[in-house]
């Protein structure tokens, strides 16, 4: 009996010890069955899902997604997995992975078609949402920029806040029918559009290769006092007909404003120019009207013109209207006009102190030391319902003055212009008024007047003259009839002079 009890005691003790060991082992085993899984987002993104997970070892982690920020893209996980969405399974150990992101690079490409180049960086790689650097589509000589292939019409562009790739092409157009704009290869003018396109290259050489009929077109002067013509236009003995100028702009005419340019060898037939009541005070510039140009300081030669100039309603001082040129300061040679100039309703609402505020001439309105030779004017100049006393009308030139220390001349010219007006106006069959300043000389040689004049104060050849330099008139005569409504003389109506030959 004693022995049995001892064995039982040992058995119970061993069992209890085994139970304790079992409990301890279970505790240890439970702690070691949990694994930690961490998902980290690198710069440029976030983790959609549980970024830090603690799960029982051998089980699966929950799904997470690497989400890029705006302007970024997902690249890969640090363990090499390239799918944004992942679910790690059968986790047996702690795990930590990072989602890697990169900025989105956007390509911007600017390309030029034939006829131009890109000024700026033509190929750019920028970050999402940023701006490209500015570029300009620059046309080659003889071309103009038309538009970008995406429809934008400004040659310069700066694309901003770019979120997708851009690839655009600058489109250009050749402006003329051929040529390169040089003296030996002038640009060829085949049509009216080519003619207008002269404004792009005011210093180039041009040649007209077709007759032009401009019927139905309201023409705007091609040049002005900012963009004036200094090139050469050879009309090549062609005809431009049915030119209509009815514009609010200054210098109503075909070319507008000619600087030192040359215009020659064509016929302007059936031209119609209508003036407006141009505000010279506001514009701070005289209103100069012609058929070839409002103003020219260039070389105008071998041109004939026929048509009409109508001025109805002139209230502002500083008006010069000429059958060929409104105001000429260069050379006119071998030109002829057959122009009907109709002037009415002059009110002169603003007296600015200009000595001769209104001037009209069959060839030239105002001559500023211009050299004029072998040219003539015919037609009519009619003034009605107009009352300012200060004005001048001339069959060839309305008012001529010498503003520079030069020796100039008007020679071998004729006029056959019928001039009609009232008692308030001065007129001269050849020049309405002439002024020769100190240290200058003017020669008028071998010229004649054939047109009749009906006006208030009339000079058969010159209306009024003032000379403080030298005026030489030789071999000139008049054959027209003068009808004097106030005062007049057969050759010069009124003249004051220090020197006259």
Coordinates of C-alpha atoms in Angstrom, one line a residue:
X1 CA 0.0 0.0 0.0
X2 CA 2.8 2.4 0.8
X3 CA 4.5 1.9 -2.6
X4 CA 1.3 2.6 -4.6
X5 CA 0.7 5.9 -3.0
X6 CA 4.2 7.1 -3.9
X7 CA 3.7 6.1 -7.5
X8 CA 0.3 8.0 -7.6
X9 CA 1.9 11.0 -6.1
X10 CA 4.6 11.1 -8.7
X11 CA 2.1 10.6 -11.5
X12 CA 0.0 13.5 -10.3
X13 CA 3.0 15.8 -9.9
X14 CA 4.2 14.9 -13.5
X15 CA 0.7 15.6 -14.9
X16 CA 0.5 18.9 -13.2
X17 CA 4.0 19.9 -14.5
X18 CA 3.0 18.8 -18.0
X19 CA -0.2 20.9 -17.8
X20 CA 1.9 23.9 -16.8
X21 CA 4.3 23.4 -19.6
X22 CA 1.4 23.1 -22.0
X23 CA -0.1 26.3 -20.9
X24 CA 3.3 28.1 -21.1
X25 CA 3.9 26.6 -24.6
X26 CA 0.6 27.8 -25.8
X27 CA 1.3 31.2 -24.6
X28 CA 4.6 31.3 -26.3
X29 CA 3.1 29.8 -29.5
X30 CA 0.2 32.4 -29.6
X31 CA 2.7 35.3 -29.4
X32 CA 4.8 34.1 -32.3
X33 CA 1.9 33.6 -34.7
X34 CA 1.3 37.4 -35.4
X35 CA 3.2 39.1 -38.2
X36 CA 3.5 42.8 -38.9
X37 CA 3.0 44.1 -42.5
X38 CA 3.7 47.8 -43.3
X39 CA 3.0 49.7 -46.6
X40 CA 4.8 53.0 -47.0
X41 CA 4.1 55.7 -49.6
X42 CA 7.1 57.4 -51.1
X43 CA 7.0 61.0 -52.3
X44 CA 4.2 61.7 -54.7
X45 CA 1.5 59.3 -53.5
X46 CA -0.5 57.7 -50.7
X47 CA -1.7 54.3 -49.6
X48 CA -5.3 53.5 -50.0
X49 CA -6.1 50.8 -47.4
X50 CA -4.6 49.8 -44.1
X51 CA -1.0 50.9 -44.2
X52 CA 0.0 49.1 -41.0
X53 CA -1.4 45.6 -40.5
X54 CA -0.8 43.0 -37.7
X55 CA -2.1 39.6 -38.8
X56 CA -1.7 36.0 -37.7
X57 CA 1.3 34.4 -39.3
X58 CA 0.3 32.3 -42.2
X59 CA -2.7 34.4 -43.0
X60 CA -3.2 37.0 -45.8
X61 CA -2.9 40.8 -45.5
X62 CA -5.8 43.0 -46.6
X63 CA -5.6 44.6 -50.0
X64 CA -3.9 48.0 -50.4
X65 CA -3.5 50.3 -53.4
X66 CA -0.6 52.7 -54.2
X67 CA -2.4 55.9 -55.3
X68 CA -0.2 58.6 -57.1
X69 CA -0.8 62.3 -56.4
X70 CA -1.7 64.6 -59.2
X71 CA 1.2 65.0 -61.5
X72 CA 2.8 61.7 -60.4
X73 CA 2.6 58.1 -61.6
X74 CA 3.1 54.8 -59.8
X75 CA 6.4 53.1 -60.7
X76 CA 6.7 50.0 -58.5
X77 CA 6.8 48.6 -55.0
X78 CA 10.2 48.4 -53.4
X79 CA 10.1 44.6 -53.6
X80 CA 9.7 44.8 -57.4
X81 CA 6.0 44.3 -57.7
X82 CA 4.7 46.6 -60.5
X83 CA 0.9 46.5 -59.9
X84 CA -0.5 49.4 -57.9
X85 CA -3.0 47.1 -56.1
X86 CA -1.5 44.2 -54.0
X87 CA -2.6 41.7 -51.4
X88 CA 0.2 39.8 -49.7
X89 CA -0.8 36.3 -48.8
X90 CA 0.5 33.6 -46.4
X91 CA 2.5 36.0 -44.4
X92 CA 5.1 34.1 -42.3
X93 CA 7.3 37.0 -41.2
X94 CA 7.2 40.8 -40.7
X95 CA 7.2 42.7 -44.0
X96 CA 7.7 46.3 -45.0
X97 CA 7.5 47.6 -48.6
X98 CA 7.4 51.1 -50.1
X99 CA 5.4 52.4 -53.0
X100 CA 7.6 54.3 -55.4
X101 CA 6.3 57.2 -57.5
X102 CA 7.8 59.5 -60.2
X103 CA 6.7 62.8 -61.6
X104 CA 4.8 62.7 -64.9
X105 CA 6.9 64.2 -67.7
X106 CA 4.9 65.8 -70.5
X107 CA 6.3 66.4 -73.9
X108 CA 5.6 69.6 -75.7
X109 CA 6.7 69.9 -79.4
X110 CA 6.5 72.9 -81.6
X111 CA 7.2 72.3 -85.3
X112 CA 7.5 74.7 -88.3
X113 CA 6.1 73.9 -91.7
X114 CA 7.9 75.2 -94.8
X115 CA 8.2 78.9 -94.8
X116 CA 9.2 79.6 -91.2
X117 CA 11.1 78.6 -88.0
X118 CA 10.5 78.3 -84.3
X119 CA 12.2 80.9 -82.1
X120 CA 12.4 79.2 -78.7
X121 CA 12.7 75.7 -77.4
X122 CA 11.0 73.6 -80.0
X123 CA 11.0 70.4 -77.9
X124 CA 10.3 70.7 -74.2
X125 CA 9.8 68.2 -71.4
X126 CA 8.0 69.6 -68.4
X127 CA 6.2 68.4 -65.3
X128 CA 2.5 67.9 -65.1
X129 CA 0.6 71.1 -64.5
X130 CA 3.5 73.4 -65.2
X131 CA 3.9 75.9 -68.0
X132 CA 5.9 75.5 -71.2
X133 CA 8.4 78.3 -72.1
X134 CA 7.2 80.8 -74.7
X135 CA 7.9 80.3 -78.4
X136 CA 7.4 82.4 -81.6
X137 CA 6.6 81.2 -85.1
X138 CA 8.9 83.3 -87.3
X139 CA 8.1 83.4 -91.0
X140 CA 10.9 83.3 -93.5
X141 CA 11.3 86.3 -95.9
X142 CA 8.4 86.4 -98.3
X143 CA 6.1 84.4 -96.0
X144 CA 3.6 85.2 -93.3
X145 CA 2.5 83.2 -90.3
X146 CA -1.1 81.9 -90.8
X147 CA -1.9 79.9 -87.6
X148 CA -0.9 77.0 -85.4
X149 CA -2.4 73.6 -86.3
X150 CA -4.6 73.7 -83.1
X151 CA -6.2 76.9 -84.4
X152 CA -4.3 79.5 -82.4
X153 CA -3.7 82.6 -84.5
X154 CA -1.0 84.5 -82.6
X155 CA 2.5 83.7 -83.8
X156 CA 3.8 83.9 -80.2
X157 CA 2.4 81.4 -77.7
X158 CA 3.0 80.2 -74.1
X159 CA 1.1 77.1 -73.1
X160 CA 0.2 77.0 -69.4
X161 CA -1.0 74.4 -66.9
X162 CA -0.2 71.6 -69.2
X163 CA -1.7 68.2 -68.3
X164 CA -1.3 66.3 -71.5
X165 CA 1.2 66.2 -74.3
X166 CA 1.1 68.9 -77.0
X167 CA 2.4 68.7 -80.5
X168 CA 1.5 71.6 -82.8
X169 CA 2.7 72.8 -86.2
X170 CA 3.2 76.5 -87.2
X171 CA 1.7 77.0 -90.6
X172 CA 3.0 79.7 -93.1
X173 CA 1.9 81.0 -96.4
X174 CA 4.0 82.5 -99.3
X175 CA 2.7 86.0 -99.8
X176 CA 3.3 86.5 -103.5
X177 CA 3.2 84.8 -106.9
X178 CA 7.0 84.2 -106.9
X179 CA 10.3 86.0 -106.6
X180 CA 12.5 86.7 -103.6
X181 CA 11.9 90.5 -103.2
X182 CA 15.3 91.6 -104.6
X183 CA 16.1 93.9 -107.4
X184 CA 16.9 91.0 -109.7
X185 CA 14.1 88.8 -108.4
X186 CA 11.2 91.0 -107.3
X187 CA 8.1 89.6 -105.6
X188 CA 5.5 88.9 -108.3
X189 CA 2.1 90.5 -107.8
X190 CA -0.5 88.3 -109.5
X191 CA -3.7 89.4 -107.7
X192 CA -5.2 91.8 -105.2
X193 CA -4.2 89.7 -102.2
X194 CA -0.6 89.8 -103.3
X195 CA -0.9 93.6 -103.6
X196 CA -2.2 93.9 -100.1
X197 CA 0.6 91.7 -98.8
X198 CA 3.1 94.3 -99.8
X199 CA 2.6 95.7 -96.3
X200 CA 4.5 92.8 -94.8
X201 CA 7.8 93.8 -96.6
X202 CA 7.8 97.6 -97.2
X203 CA 11.4 97.6 -98.3
X204 CA 11.2 94.9 -100.9
X205 CA 11.1 95.0 -104.7
X206 CA 7.8 94.2 -106.5
X207 CA 6.6 93.6 -110.0
X208 CA 3.0 93.5 -111.2
X209 CA 2.5 90.6 -113.7
X210 CA -1.3 90.9 -114.3
X211 CA -3.9 93.5 -114.9
X212 CA -6.1 93.9 -111.8
X213 CA -9.8 94.5 -111.6
X214 CA -10.7 95.7 -108.1
X215 CA -14.4 96.1 -108.7
X216 CA -16.5 95.4 -105.6
X217 CA -13.5 95.8 -103.2
X218 CA -13.4 98.6 -100.6
X219 CA -9.7 99.2 -100.5
X220 CA -7.7 100.3 -97.5
X221 CA -4.4 102.1 -98.1
X222 CA -1.6 99.6 -98.0
X223 CA 0.8 101.8 -96.0
X224 CA 0.7 104.6 -93.5
X225 CA 3.1 107.0 -91.7
X226 CA 4.2 104.2 -89.4
X227 CA 4.6 101.4 -91.9
X228 CA 5.5 103.3 -95.0
X229 CA 6.8 102.1 -98.4
X230 CA 10.5 102.3 -99.0
X231 CA 10.7 99.6 -101.6
X232 CA 10.1 99.5 -105.4
X233 CA 6.9 98.8 -107.2
X234 CA 7.1 98.2 -111.0
X235 CA 3.7 98.1 -112.5
X236 CA 5.2 96.6 -115.7
X237 CA 2.8 98.7 -117.9
X238 CA -0.2 96.8 -116.5
X239 CA -3.6 98.4 -115.6
X240 CA -5.3 98.5 -112.2
X241 CA -8.9 99.4 -112.7
X242 CA -12.0 100.1 -110.6
X243 CA -10.1 101.0 -107.4
X244 CA -12.6 102.2 -104.7
X245 CA -11.3 103.9 -101.6
X246 CA -13.8 104.8 -98.9
X247 CA -12.0 104.6 -95.6
X248 CA -11.9 106.2 -92.2
X249 CA -8.1 106.0 -92.3
X250 CA -5.8 108.8 -93.3
X251 CA -4.0 108.9 -96.6
X252 CA -6.9 107.6 -98.8
X253 CA -5.3 106.2 -102.0
X254 CA -3.8 103.1 -103.4
X255 CA -0.6 103.0 -101.5
X256 CA -1.3 105.4 -98.6
X257 CA 2.2 106.6 -97.6
X258 CA 5.3 106.3 -99.7
X259 CA 8.6 107.1 -97.9
X260 CA 11.7 106.8 -100.1
X261 CA 10.1 104.2 -102.3
X262 CA 9.7 104.1 -106.1
X263 CA 6.3 103.5 -107.8
X264 CA 6.2 103.3 -111.6
X265 CA 4.9 102.0 -114.9
X266 CA 1.2 101.4 -114.6
X267 CA -2.2 102.8 -115.3
X268 CA -4.8 103.4 -112.7
X269 CA -8.2 103.5 -114.4
X270 CA -11.6 104.5 -113.1
X271 CA -10.5 105.1 -109.5
X272 CA -13.0 106.4 -107.0
X273 CA -11.8 108.1 -103.8
X274 CA -14.3 109.4 -101.2
X275 CA -13.1 111.3 -98.2
X276 CA -14.5 111.5 -94.7
X277 CA -14.6 114.4 -92.2
X278 CA -11.2 113.5 -90.9
X279 CA -10.4 115.0 -87.5
X280 CA -6.9 116.4 -88.0
X281 CA -6.8 117.9 -84.6
X282 CA -7.4 114.6 -82.8
X283 CA -5.1 112.7 -85.2
X284 CA -2.4 115.3 -85.0
X285 CA -1.7 114.9 -88.7
X286 CA -2.8 116.6 -91.9
X287 CA -5.4 114.7 -94.0
X288 CA -3.7 113.9 -97.3
X289 CA -5.7 112.4 -100.1
X290 CA -4.6 111.2 -103.5
X291 CA -5.1 108.3 -105.9
X292 CA -1.6 106.8 -105.9
X293 CA -0.6 108.0 -102.4
X294 CA -1.8 110.4 -99.8
X295 CA 1.8 111.3 -99.1
X296 CA 5.0 110.6 -101.1
X297 CA 8.6 111.5 -100.6
X298 CA 9.7 108.9 -103.1
X299 CA 10.0 108.6 -106.9
X300 CA 6.7 108.4 -108.7
X301 CA 7.1 108.1 -112.5
X302 CA 5.4 106.8 -115.7
X303 CA 1.9 106.5 -114.2
X304 CA -1.5 107.6 -115.6
X305 CA -4.6 108.0 -113.5
X306 CA -8.3 108.6 -114.3
X307 CA -11.3 108.8 -112.0
X308 CA -12.9 110.9 -109.3
X309 CA -12.2 112.2 -105.9
X310 CA -15.2 113.4 -103.9
X311 CA -15.0 115.3 -100.7
X312 CA -18.3 116.2 -99.1
X313 CA -18.1 117.8 -95.7
X314 CA -14.7 119.0 -94.5
X315 CA -14.6 120.7 -91.1
X316 CA -11.0 120.4 -89.9
X317 CA -7.9 122.4 -91.0
X318 CA -5.0 120.7 -92.7
X319 CA -6.5 119.1 -95.9
X320 CA -4.5 118.3 -99.0
X321 CA -6.1 116.7 -102.0
X322 CA -4.3 115.9 -105.2
X323 CA -5.2 114.0 -108.3
X324 CA -2.1 111.9 -108.1
X325 CA -0.5 112.7 -104.7
X326 CA -2.0 114.5 -101.7
X327 CA 1.4 115.8 -100.4
X328 CA 4.5 115.3 -102.5
X329 CA 8.1 115.9 -101.3
X330 CA 10.1 113.7 -103.7
X331 CA 10.1 113.4 -107.5
X332 CA 7.2 113.1 -109.9
X333 CA 8.1 112.4 -113.5
X334 CA 6.2 111.6 -116.7
X335 CA 2.8 111.2 -114.9
X336 CA -0.6 112.3 -116.0
X337 CA -4.0 112.6 -114.4
X338 CA -7.5 112.9 -115.7
X339 CA -9.4 113.5 -112.5
X340 CA -12.8 115.0 -111.5
X341 CA -12.3 116.5 -108.1
X342 CA -15.6 117.5 -106.4
X343 CA -15.3 119.6 -103.2
X344 CA -18.4 120.6 -101.3
X345 CA -19.6 121.7 -97.8
X346 CA -16.3 123.0 -96.3
X347 CA -17.3 124.6 -93.0
X348 CA -13.9 125.1 -91.1
X349 CA -15.3 124.6 -87.6
X350 CA -11.8 124.7 -86.1
X351 CA -9.5 127.5 -87.0
X352 CA -6.0 126.2 -85.9
X353 CA -4.1 129.1 -87.4
X354 CA -2.9 127.2 -90.5
X355 CA -2.3 129.8 -93.2
X356 CA -3.7 127.6 -96.0
X357 CA -6.0 125.0 -94.4
X358 CA -7.5 123.6 -97.6
X359 CA -5.5 122.8 -100.7
X360 CA -6.5 121.1 -104.0
X361 CA -4.5 120.3 -107.1
X362 CA -5.1 118.4 -110.3
X363 CA -1.8 116.5 -109.9
X364 CA -0.5 117.4 -106.4
X365 CA -2.3 118.9 -103.4
X366 CA 0.8 120.2 -101.6
X367 CA 4.3 120.2 -103.1
X368 CA 7.1 120.2 -100.5
X369 CA 10.2 121.1 -102.5
X370 CA 9.2 118.4 -104.9
X371 CA 10.9 117.9 -108.3
X372 CA 8.1 117.7 -110.9
X373 CA 8.8 117.2 -114.6
X374 CA 7.2 116.1 -117.8
X375 CA 3.8 115.6 -116.1
X376 CA 0.3 116.9 -116.6
X377 CA -3.2 117.2 -115.2
X378 CA -6.6 117.3 -116.9
X379 CA -10.2 117.1 -115.7
X380 CA -12.1 119.4 -113.4
X381 CA -11.9 120.8 -109.9
X382 CA -15.2 122.0 -108.6
X383 CA -15.9 123.8 -105.3
X384 CA -19.5 124.3 -104.1
X385 CA -21.2 125.4 -100.9
X386 CA -17.8 126.1 -99.3
X387 CA -17.0 129.3 -97.5
X388 CA -13.5 129.5 -96.0
X389 CA -11.4 132.3 -97.5
X390 CA -8.1 130.6 -96.7
X391 CA -7.5 128.0 -99.4
X392 CA -5.7 127.4 -102.6
X393 CA -6.6 125.5 -105.8
X394 CA -4.2 124.9 -108.7
X395 CA -4.6 123.1 -112.0
X396 CA -1.3 121.2 -111.4
X397 CA -0.4 122.0 -107.7
X398 CA -2.6 123.5 -105.0
X399 CA 0.2 124.9 -102.9
X400 CA 3.9 124.6 -103.5
X401 CA 6.6 125.6 -100.9
X402 CA 10.3 125.2 -100.4
X403 CA 11.0 123.9 -96.9
X404 CA 14.6 122.8 -97.4
X405 CA 17.7 124.6 -98.7
X406 CA 17.5 123.1 -102.2
X407 CA 17.4 124.1 -105.8
X408 CA 14.3 122.5 -107.2
X409 CA 12.2 122.8 -110.4
X410 CA 8.9 122.2 -112.1
X411 CA 9.5 121.8 -115.8
X412 CA 7.9 120.6 -119.0
X413 CA 4.4 120.3 -117.4
X414 CA 1.0 121.2 -118.7
X415 CA -2.5 121.5 -117.2
X416 CA -5.9 121.4 -118.8
X417 CA -8.0 121.5 -115.7
X418 CA -11.3 123.3 -115.6
X419 CA -11.6 125.0 -112.2
X420 CA -15.0 126.2 -110.9
X421 CA -15.7 127.9 -107.5
X422 CA -17.1 130.9 -105.9
X423 CA -15.8 134.3 -104.6
X424 CA -14.3 132.9 -101.5
X425 CA -11.4 130.9 -103.1
X426 CA -8.1 131.6 -104.8
X427 CA -7.0 129.7 -107.8
X428 CA -4.2 129.5 -110.2
X429 CA -4.2 127.7 -113.5
X430 CA -0.8 126.1 -112.7
X431 CA -0.2 126.7 -109.0
X432 CA -2.7 128.0 -106.5
X433 CA -0.1 129.4 -104.1
X434 CA 3.6 129.3 -104.1
X435 CA 6.1 130.2 -101.3
X436 CA 9.8 130.2 -101.8
X437 CA 11.7 130.5 -98.6
X438 CA 15.2 131.9 -97.8
X439 CA 18.2 130.2 -99.2
X440 CA 16.1 128.2 -101.7
X441 CA 15.3 128.5 -105.4
X442 CA 12.5 127.3 -107.6
X443 CA 12.5 127.2 -111.4
X444 CA 9.3 126.8 -113.4
X445 CA 10.3 126.0 -116.9
X446 CA 8.6 125.3 -120.2
X447 CA 5.1 124.8 -118.8
X448 CA 1.6 125.8 -119.9
X449 CA -2.0 126.2 -118.8
X450 CA -4.9 125.4 -121.1
X451 CA -7.9 125.0 -118.7
X452 CA -10.5 127.7 -118.0
X453 CA -10.9 129.1 -114.5
X454 CA -14.0 130.5 -112.8
X455 CA -13.2 131.6 -109.2
X456 CA -13.1 134.5 -106.8
X457 CA -9.4 135.5 -107.0
X458 CA -7.7 134.2 -110.1
X459 CA -4.2 134.1 -111.5
X460 CA -4.0 132.6 -115.0
X461 CA -0.8 130.8 -114.0
X462 CA -0.2 131.4 -110.3
X463 CA -2.9 132.6 -107.9
X464 CA -0.7 134.0 -105.1
X465 CA 3.1 134.0 -104.6
X466 CA 5.6 134.9 -102.0
X467 CA 9.4 134.7 -102.6
X468 CA 12.2 135.2 -100.2
X469 CA 14.7 133.1 -102.2
X470 CA 14.8 132.9 -105.9
X471 CA 11.9 132.1 -108.2
X472 CA 12.7 131.8 -111.9
X473 CA 9.8 131.3 -114.4
X474 CA 10.8 130.8 -118.0
X475 CA 9.0 129.8 -121.2
X476 CA 5.6 129.4 -119.5
X477 CA 2.2 130.6 -120.8
X478 CA -1.5 130.4 -120.3
X479 CA -4.2 129.9 -123.0
X480 CA -7.2 129.2 -120.8
X481 CA -10.1 131.6 -120.2
X482 CA -10.3 133.1 -116.7
X483 CA -13.6 134.3 -115.2
X484 CA -12.9 136.5 -112.2
X485 CA -15.6 136.7 -109.6
X486 CA -13.6 139.1 -107.4
X487 CA -10.1 140.0 -108.5
X488 CA -7.5 138.5 -110.8
X489 CA -4.7 138.7 -113.3
X490 CA -3.8 136.9 -116.5
X491 CA -0.6 135.4 -115.1
X492 CA 0.0 136.0 -111.4
X493 CA -2.8 137.5 -109.3
X494 CA -0.8 138.6 -106.3
X495 CA 2.9 138.4 -105.6
X496 CA 5.3 139.7 -103.0
X497 CA 9.0 139.1 -103.6
X498 CA 12.6 139.9 -102.7
X499 CA 13.8 138.1 -105.8
X500 CA 12.1 137.0 -109.0
X501 CA 13.6 136.3 -112.3

